[in-house]
Coordinates of C-alpha atoms in Angstrom, one line a residue:
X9 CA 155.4 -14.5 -93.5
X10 CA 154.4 -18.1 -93.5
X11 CA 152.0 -17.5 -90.7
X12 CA 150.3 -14.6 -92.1
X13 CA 150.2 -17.1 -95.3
X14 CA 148.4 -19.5 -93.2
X15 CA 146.2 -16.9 -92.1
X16 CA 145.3 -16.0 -95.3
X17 CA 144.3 -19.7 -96.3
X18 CA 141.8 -20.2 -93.0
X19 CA 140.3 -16.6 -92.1
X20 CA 140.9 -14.8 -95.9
X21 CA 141.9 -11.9 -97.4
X22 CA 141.5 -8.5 -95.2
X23 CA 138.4 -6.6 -96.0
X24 CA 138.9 -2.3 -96.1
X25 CA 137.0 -0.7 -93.5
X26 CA 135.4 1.2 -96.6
X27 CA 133.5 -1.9 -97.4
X28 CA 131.8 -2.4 -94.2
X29 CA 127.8 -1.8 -95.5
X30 CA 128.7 -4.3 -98.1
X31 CA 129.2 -6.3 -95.0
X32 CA 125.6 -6.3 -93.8
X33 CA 123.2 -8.8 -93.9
X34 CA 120.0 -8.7 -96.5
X35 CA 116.5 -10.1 -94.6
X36 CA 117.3 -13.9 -96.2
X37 CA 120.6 -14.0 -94.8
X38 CA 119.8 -12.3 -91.4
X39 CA 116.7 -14.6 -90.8
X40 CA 119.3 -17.9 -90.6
X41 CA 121.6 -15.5 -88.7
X42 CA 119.7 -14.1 -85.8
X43 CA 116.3 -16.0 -85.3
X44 CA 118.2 -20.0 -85.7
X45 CA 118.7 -19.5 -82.0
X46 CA 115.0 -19.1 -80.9
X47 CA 113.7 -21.2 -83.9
X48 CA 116.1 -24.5 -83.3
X49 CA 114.6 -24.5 -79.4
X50 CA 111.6 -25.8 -80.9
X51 CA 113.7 -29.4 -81.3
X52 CA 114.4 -29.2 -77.3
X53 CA 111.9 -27.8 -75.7
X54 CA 109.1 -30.3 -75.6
X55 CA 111.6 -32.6 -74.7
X56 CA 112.9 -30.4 -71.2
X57 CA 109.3 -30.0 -70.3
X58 CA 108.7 -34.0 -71.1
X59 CA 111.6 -34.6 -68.6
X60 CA 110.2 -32.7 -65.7
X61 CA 107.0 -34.6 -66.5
X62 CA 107.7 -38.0 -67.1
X63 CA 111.1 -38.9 -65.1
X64 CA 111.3 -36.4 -62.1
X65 CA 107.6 -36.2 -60.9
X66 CA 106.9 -39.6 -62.7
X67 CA 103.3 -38.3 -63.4
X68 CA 102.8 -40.9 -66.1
X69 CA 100.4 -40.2 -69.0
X70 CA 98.9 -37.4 -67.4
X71 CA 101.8 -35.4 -68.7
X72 CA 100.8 -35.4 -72.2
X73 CA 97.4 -33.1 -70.9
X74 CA 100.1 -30.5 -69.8
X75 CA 101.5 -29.9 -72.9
X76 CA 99.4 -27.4 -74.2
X77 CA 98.9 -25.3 -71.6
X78 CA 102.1 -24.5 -71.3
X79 CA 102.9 -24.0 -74.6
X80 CA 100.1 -21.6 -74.6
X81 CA 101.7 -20.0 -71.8
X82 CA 104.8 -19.5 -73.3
X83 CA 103.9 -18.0 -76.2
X84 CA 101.9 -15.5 -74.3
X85 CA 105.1 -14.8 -72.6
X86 CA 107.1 -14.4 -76.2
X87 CA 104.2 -12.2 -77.7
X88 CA 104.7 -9.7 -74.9
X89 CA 108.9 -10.2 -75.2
X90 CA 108.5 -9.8 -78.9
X91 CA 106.4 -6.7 -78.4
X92 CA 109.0 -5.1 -75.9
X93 CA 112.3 -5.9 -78.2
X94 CA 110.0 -4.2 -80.9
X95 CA 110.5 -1.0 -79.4
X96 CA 113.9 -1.7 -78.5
X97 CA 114.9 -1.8 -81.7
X98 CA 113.2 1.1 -83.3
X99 CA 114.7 3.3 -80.0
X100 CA 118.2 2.1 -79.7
X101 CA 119.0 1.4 -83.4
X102 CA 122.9 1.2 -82.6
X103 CA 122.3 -2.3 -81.1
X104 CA 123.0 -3.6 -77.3
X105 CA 119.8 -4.8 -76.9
X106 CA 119.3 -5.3 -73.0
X107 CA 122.3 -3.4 -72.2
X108 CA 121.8 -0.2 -73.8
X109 CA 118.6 -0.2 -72.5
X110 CA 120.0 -0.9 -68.7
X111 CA 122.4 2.2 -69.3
X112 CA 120.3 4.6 -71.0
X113 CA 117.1 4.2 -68.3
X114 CA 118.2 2.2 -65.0
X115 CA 121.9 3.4 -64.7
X116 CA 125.5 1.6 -64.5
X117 CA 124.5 -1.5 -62.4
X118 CA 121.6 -3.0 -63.8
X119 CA 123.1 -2.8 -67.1
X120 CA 126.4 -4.2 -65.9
X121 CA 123.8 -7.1 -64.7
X122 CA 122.6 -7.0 -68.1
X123 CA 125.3 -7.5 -70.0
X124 CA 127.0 -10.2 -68.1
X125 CA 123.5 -11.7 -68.4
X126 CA 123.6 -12.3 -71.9
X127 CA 127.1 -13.0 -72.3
X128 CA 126.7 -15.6 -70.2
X129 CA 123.3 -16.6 -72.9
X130 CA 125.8 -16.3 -75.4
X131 CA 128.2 -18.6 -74.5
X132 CA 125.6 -21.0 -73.5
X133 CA 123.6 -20.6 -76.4
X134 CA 126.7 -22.0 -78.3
X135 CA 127.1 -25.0 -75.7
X136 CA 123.2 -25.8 -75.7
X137 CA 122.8 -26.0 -79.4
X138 CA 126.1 -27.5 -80.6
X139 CA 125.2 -30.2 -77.8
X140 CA 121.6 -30.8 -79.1
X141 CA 123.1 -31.0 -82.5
X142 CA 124.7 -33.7 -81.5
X143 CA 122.2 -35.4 -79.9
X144 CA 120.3 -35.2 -82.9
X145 CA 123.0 -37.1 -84.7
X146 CA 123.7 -39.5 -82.3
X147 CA 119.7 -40.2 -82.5
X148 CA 120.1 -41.2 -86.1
X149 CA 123.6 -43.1 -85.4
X150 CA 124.0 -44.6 -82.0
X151 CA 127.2 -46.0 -82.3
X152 CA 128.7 -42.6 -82.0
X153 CA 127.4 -41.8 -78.7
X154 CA 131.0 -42.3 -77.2
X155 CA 132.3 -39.5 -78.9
X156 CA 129.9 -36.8 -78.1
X157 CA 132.1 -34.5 -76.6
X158 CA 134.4 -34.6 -79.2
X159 CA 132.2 -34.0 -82.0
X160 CA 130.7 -31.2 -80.2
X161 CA 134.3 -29.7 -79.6
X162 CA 134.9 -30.1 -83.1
X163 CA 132.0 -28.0 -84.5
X164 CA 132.8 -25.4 -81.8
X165 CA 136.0 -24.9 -83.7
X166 CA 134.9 -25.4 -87.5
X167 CA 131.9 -22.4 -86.4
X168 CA 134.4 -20.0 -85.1
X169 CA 136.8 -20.6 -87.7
X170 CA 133.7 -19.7 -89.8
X171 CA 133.0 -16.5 -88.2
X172 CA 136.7 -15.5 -88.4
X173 CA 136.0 -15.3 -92.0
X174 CA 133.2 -12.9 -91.7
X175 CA 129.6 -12.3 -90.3
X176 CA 127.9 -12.2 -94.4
X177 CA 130.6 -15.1 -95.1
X178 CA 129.6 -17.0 -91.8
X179 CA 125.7 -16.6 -92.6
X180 CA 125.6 -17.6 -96.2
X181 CA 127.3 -20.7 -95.2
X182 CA 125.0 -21.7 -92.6
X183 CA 121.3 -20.0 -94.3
X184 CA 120.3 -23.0 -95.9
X185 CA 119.8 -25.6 -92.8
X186 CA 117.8 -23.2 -91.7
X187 CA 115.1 -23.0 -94.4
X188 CA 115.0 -26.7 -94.4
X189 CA 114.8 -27.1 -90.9
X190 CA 111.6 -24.8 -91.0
X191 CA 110.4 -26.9 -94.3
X192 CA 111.2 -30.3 -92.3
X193 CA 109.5 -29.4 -88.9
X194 CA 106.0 -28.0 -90.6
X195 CA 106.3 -30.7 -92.5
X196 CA 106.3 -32.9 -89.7
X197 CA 103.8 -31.3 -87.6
X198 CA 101.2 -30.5 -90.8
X199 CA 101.7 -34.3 -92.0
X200 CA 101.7 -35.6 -88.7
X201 CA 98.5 -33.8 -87.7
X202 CA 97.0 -35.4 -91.1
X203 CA 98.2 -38.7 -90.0
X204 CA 96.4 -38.2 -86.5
X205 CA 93.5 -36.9 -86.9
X206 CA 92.4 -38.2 -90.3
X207 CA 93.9 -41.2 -90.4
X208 CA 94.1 -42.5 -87.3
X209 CA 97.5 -43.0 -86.0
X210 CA 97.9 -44.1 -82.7
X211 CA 100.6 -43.3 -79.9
X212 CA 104.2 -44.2 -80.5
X213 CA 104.4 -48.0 -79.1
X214 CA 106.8 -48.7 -76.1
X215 CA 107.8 -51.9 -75.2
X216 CA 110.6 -51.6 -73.1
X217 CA 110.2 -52.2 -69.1
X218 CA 111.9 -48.8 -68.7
X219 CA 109.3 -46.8 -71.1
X220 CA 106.8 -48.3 -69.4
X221 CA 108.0 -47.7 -66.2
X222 CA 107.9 -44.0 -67.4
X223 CA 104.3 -44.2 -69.0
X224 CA 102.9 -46.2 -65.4
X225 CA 104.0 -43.4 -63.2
X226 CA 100.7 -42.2 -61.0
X227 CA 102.0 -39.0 -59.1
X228 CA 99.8 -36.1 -59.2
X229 CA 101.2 -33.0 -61.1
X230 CA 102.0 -30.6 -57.9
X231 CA 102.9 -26.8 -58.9
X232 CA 106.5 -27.5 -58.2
X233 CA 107.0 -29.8 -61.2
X234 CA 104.6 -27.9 -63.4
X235 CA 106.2 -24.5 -62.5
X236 CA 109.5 -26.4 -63.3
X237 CA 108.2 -28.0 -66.6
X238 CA 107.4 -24.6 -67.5
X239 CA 111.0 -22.4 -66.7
X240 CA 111.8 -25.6 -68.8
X241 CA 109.5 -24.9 -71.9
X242 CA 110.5 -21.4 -71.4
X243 CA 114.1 -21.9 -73.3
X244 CA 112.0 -21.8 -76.6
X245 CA 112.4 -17.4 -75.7
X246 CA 116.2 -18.3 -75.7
X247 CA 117.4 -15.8 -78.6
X248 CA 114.7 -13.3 -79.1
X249 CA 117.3 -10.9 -77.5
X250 CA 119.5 -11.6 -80.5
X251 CA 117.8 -9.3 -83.0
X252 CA 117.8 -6.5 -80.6
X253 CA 121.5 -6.7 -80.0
X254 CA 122.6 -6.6 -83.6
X255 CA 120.4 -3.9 -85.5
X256 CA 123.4 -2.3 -86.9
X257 CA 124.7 -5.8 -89.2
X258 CA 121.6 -5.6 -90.9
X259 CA 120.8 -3.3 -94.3
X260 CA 119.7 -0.3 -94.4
X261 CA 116.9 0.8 -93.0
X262 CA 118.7 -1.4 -90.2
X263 CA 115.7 -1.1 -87.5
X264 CA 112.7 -1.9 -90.1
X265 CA 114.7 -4.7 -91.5
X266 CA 115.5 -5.9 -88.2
X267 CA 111.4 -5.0 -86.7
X268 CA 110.3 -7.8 -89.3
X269 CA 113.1 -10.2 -88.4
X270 CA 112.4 -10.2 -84.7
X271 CA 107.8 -10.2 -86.0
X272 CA 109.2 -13.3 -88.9
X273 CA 110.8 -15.2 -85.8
X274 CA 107.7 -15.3 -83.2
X275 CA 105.7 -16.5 -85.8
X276 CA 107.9 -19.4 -86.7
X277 CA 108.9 -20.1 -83.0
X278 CA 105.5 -19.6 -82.0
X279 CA 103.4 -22.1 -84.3
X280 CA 106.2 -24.6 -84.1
X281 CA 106.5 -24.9 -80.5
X282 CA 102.6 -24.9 -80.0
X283 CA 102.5 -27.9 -83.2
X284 CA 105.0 -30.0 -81.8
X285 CA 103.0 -29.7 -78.3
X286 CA 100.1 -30.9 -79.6
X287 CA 101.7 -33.7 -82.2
X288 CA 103.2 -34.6 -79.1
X289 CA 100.0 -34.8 -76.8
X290 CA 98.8 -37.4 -79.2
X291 CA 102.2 -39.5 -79.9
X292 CA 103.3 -40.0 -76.6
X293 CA 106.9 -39.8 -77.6
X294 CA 109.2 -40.4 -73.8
X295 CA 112.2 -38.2 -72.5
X296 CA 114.3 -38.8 -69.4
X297 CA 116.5 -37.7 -67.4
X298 CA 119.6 -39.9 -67.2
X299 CA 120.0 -39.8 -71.4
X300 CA 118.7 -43.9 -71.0
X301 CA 116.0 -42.8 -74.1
X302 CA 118.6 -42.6 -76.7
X303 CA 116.4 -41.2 -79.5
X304 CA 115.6 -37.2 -79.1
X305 CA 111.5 -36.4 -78.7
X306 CA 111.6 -35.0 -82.3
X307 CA 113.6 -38.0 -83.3
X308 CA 110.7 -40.5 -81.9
X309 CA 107.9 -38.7 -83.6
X310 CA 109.7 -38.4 -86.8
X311 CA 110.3 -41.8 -87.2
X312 CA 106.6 -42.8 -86.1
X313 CA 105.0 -40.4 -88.3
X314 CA 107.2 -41.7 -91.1
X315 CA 106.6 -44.5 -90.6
X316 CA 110.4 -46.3 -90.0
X317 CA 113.8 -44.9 -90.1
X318 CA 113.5 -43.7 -94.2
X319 CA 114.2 -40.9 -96.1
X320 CA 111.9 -38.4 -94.5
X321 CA 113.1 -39.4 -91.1
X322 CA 117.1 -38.8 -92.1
X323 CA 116.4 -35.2 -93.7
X324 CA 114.7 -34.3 -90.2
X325 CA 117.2 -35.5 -88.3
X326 CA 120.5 -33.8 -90.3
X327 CA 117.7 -30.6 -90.6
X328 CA 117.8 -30.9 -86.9
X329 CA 121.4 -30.9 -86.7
X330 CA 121.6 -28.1 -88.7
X331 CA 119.6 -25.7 -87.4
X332 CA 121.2 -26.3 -83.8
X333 CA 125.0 -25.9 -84.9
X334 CA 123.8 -22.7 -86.7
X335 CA 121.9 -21.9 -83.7
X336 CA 125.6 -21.1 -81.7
X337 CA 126.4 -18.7 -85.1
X338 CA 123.7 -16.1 -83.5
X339 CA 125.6 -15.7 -80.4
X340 CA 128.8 -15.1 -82.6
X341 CA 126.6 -12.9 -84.8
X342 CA 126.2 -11.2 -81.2
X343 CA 128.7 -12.0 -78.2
X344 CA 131.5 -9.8 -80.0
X345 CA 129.5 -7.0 -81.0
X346 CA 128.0 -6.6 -77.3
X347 CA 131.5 -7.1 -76.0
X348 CA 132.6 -4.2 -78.0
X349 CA 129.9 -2.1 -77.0
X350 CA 130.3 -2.5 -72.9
X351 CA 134.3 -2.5 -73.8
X352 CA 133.4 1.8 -75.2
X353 CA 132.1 2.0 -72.2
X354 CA 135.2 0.5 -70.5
X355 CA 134.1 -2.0 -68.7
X356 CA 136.1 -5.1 -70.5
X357 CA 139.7 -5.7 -72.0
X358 CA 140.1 -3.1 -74.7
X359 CA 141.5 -5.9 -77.1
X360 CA 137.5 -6.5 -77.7
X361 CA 136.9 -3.5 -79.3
X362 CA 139.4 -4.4 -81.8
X363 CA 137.9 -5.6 -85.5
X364 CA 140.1 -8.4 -87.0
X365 CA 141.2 -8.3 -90.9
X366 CA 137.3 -9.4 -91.8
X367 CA 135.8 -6.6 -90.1
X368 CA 134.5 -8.8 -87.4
X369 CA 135.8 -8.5 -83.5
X370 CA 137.6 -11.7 -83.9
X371 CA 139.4 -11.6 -80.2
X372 CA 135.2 -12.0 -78.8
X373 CA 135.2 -14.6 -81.2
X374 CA 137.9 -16.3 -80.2
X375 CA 137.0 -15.8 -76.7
X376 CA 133.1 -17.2 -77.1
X377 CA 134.5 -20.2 -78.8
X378 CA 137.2 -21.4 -75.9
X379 CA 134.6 -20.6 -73.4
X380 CA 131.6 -23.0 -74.9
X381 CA 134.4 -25.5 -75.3
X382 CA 135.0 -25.6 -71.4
X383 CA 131.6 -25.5 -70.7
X384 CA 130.3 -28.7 -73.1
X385 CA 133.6 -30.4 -71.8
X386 CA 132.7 -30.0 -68.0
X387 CA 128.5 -31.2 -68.9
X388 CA 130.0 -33.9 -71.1
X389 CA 127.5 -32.0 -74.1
X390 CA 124.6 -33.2 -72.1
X391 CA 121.7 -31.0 -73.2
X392 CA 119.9 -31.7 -69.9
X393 CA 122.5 -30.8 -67.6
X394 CA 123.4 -27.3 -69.6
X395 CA 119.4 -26.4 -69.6
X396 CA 119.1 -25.4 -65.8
X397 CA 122.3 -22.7 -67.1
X398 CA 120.6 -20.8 -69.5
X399 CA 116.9 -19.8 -68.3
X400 CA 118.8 -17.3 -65.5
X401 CA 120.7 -15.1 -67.5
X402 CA 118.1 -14.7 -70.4
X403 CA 115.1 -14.1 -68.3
X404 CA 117.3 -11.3 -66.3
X405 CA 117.9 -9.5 -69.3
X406 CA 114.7 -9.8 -70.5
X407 CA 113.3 -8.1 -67.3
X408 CA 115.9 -5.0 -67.4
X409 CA 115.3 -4.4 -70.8
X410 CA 111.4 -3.9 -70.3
X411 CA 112.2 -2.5 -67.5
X412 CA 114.2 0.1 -68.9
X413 CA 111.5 0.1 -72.4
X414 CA 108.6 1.1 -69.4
X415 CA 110.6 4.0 -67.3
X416 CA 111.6 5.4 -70.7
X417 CA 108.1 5.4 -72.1
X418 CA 107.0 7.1 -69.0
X419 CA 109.3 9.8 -69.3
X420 CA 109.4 10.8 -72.9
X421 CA 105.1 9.9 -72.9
X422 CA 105.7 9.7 -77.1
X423 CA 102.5 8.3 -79.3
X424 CA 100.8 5.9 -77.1
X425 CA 102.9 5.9 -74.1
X426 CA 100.5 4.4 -71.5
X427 CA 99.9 1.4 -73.4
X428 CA 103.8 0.9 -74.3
X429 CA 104.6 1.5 -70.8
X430 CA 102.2 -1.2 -69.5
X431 CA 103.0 -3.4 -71.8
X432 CA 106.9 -3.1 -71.1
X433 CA 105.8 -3.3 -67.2
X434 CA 104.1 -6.3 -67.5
X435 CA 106.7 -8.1 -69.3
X436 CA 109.0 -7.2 -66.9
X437 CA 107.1 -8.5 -63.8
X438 CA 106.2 -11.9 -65.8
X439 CA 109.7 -12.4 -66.9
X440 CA 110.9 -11.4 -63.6
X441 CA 108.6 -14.3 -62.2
X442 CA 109.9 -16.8 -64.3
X443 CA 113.9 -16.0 -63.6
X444 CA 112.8 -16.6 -60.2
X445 CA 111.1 -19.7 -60.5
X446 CA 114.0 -20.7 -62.7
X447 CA 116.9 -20.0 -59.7
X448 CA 114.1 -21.9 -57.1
X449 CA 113.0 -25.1 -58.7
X450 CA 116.4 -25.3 -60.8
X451 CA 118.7 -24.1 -58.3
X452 CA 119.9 -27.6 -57.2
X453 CA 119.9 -28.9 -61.0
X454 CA 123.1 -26.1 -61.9
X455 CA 121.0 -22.6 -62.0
X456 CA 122.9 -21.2 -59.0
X457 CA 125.8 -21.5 -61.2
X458 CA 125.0 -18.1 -63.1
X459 CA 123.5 -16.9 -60.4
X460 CA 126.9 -16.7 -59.1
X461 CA 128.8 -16.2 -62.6
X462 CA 126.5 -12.6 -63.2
X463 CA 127.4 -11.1 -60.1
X464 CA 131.0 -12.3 -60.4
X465 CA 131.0 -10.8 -63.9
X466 CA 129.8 -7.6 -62.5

């Protein structure tokens, strides 16, 4: 009695299956919920691709000029994605997202590839974002850079707690640090921009023999690093699966709600990713490799646009923070319902089928939660180190789920067909390129590691 009393106190009173649609998430509260995954990548992924640049192939200033490009050519890569999970959504309405799609069009195998693909995102997504959360604090306050695996622990625990309670509890609690993340970074970019190009501001000074070191480098860019700095750029597409997989959490009409989520998302992800590349180009902020750079990318060109560690320059960094810790709630918005689903289909311990007292499948929760834990333990919450993890699984599901969109246009041949299906083609072969420059020029850096965990989970 006393421990269904404590219970009680930390997940809440059980909620009758009756109430379940009062359960599901309006378009303000699914926003924070399923696109803070894809939109927080924007405060990491100029930095991976500055990394590549800057401390493996030491190419100097000239990485700065590369910027752009890629950014360009990843947000080709999401319009197409975006496109593809479109249909997704409006065809399979049930949710499963790459799964379903596997199963329905490509048979058991590739969609046993599939979903061990993205729960293997999933737990990742949790460990990548809670880490860069972090890192975003410790950027503000340095003197807590020694406990950086145990603040990360500790958040991993305070969010699943938070789920336990409920997916509409969970996302009203965590909805606002998402709004003012997306106030704080066009803010930055838009006054930043202003400062550059009508005022006059000039790149971030570096003093320090290491920066400089960084700045003098004279390699030329060969298409090994730039193919790497790319895969790296790439996370930003980390989470556009999310929306897909979880159609049934939102209102009714679930699919249209969830059509202008997903279409809400790119646009956000999109222009911030290509803004921050081009603030960037002119700032000159530096990244490397070993963590020496305390300060995050976003961090240094916050503070230099602001013009000193003020007001403005705190709210971006905590905004920061926030988005990233709500970043891990998509996958628990998503691991446990995708669990359940491949658990019908009896592929996984039945126990994750189960819903808990809130109506949520607390044993995936649970289960998500101790396995980020083990993973930022083992990468001591080093963003870097986790990045090389997460590109493999994500771009594999990508490529069986248009995969699966393009056979399954080609065989029903419904309103514009040909198009859909070459579209859906397309995106598979591009994503399929990138997972495979991912597993080559990564392969070393950790990215055989899910190339062993899918199959293994298979």
């Amino acid at each position: 009695q006393n421990s269904s009393r404590l219970k009680r106190v930390f997940i809440g009173a059980p909620i009758a299956s009756s109430e379940d649609l009062h359960q599901r998430l309006p378009k303000k509260v699914a926003l924070p919920v399923f696109a803070s995954d894809a939109i927080s990548s924007t405060a990491y992924a100029t930095q991976e691709i500055l990394i590549v640049f800057l401390s493996l192939a030491a190419v100097g200033t000239a990485a700065y000029s590369r910027l752009v490009p890629i950014s360009i050519m990843v947000m080709v890569l999401l319009a197409i994605v975006v496109f593809s999970y479109r249909q997704t959504i409006f065809a399979y309405p049930t949710g499963g997202g790459s799964y379903v799609v596997s199963r329905e069009n490509l048979g058991k195998y590739p969609s046993l590839v599939a979903g061990g693909s993205m729960l293997t995102d999933y737990i990742l997504t949790v460990a990548v974002s809670i880490s860069g959360g972090v890192a975003a604090i410790i950027s503000a306050f340095n003197n807590l850079e020694p406990y950086r695996v145990h603040i990360a622990v500790g958040f991993i625990l305070l969010i699943t707690l938070a789920n336990l309670r409920g997916l509409k509890e969970s996302g009203s609690l965590f909805a606002p640090p998402t709004y003012l993340y997306i106030i704080c970074l066009f803010g930055l970019i838009i006054y930043g921009l202003f400062r550059v190009f009508v005022q006059d501001l000039g790149p971030i000074p570096h003093t320090d023999p290491f920066e400089n070191e960084l700045l003098d480098g004279a390699n030329s860019v060969t298409l090994f690093f730039f193919l790497k700095a790319f895969s790296s750029g790439a996370v930003a597409l980390t989470g556009i699966e999310a929306v897909a997989d979880g159609v049934p959490a939102f209102q009714k009409p679930e699919a249209k709600n969830a059509a202008k989520i997903l279409i809400w998302m790119a646009l956000i992800l999109g222009a911030g990713f290509f803004g921050l590349s081009v603030l960037a180009q002119h700032l000159k902020p530096l990244a490397d490799e070993e963590g020496l750079i305390s300060q995050t990318v976003l961090a240094q060109m916050a503070e230099h646009v602001y013009g000193g560690r003020n007001i403005f320059f705190f709210i971006t960094q905590f905004a920061t923070f926030g988005i990233l810790i709500l970043a891990a709630n998509t996958a628990y918005a998503d691991f446990p319902r995708l669990s359940s689903i491949i658990d019908k289909d009896n592929y996984l311990p039945r126990q994750l089928m189960n819903r808990g007292d809130r109506l949520v499948f607390s044993n995936g929760v649970i289960l998500l939660g101790l396995a980020a834990i083990s993973l930022v333990v083992a990468f001591s919450g080093q963003v870097t180190l986790l990045i090389p993890l997460y590109a493999v699984g994500v771009f594999t599901g990508f490529t069986l789920s248009q995969s699966g969109m393009a056979l399954r246009s080609y065989r029903l041949k419904e309103k514009n067909w040909l198009f859909k299906t070459c579209v859906s083609g397309f995106g598979a072969l591009t994503t399929a390129f990138v997972a495979a420059i991912v597993v080559v020029v990564k392969f070393t850096d950790g990215a055989w590691i899910p190339a062993v965990v899918i199959p293994a989970l298979v």
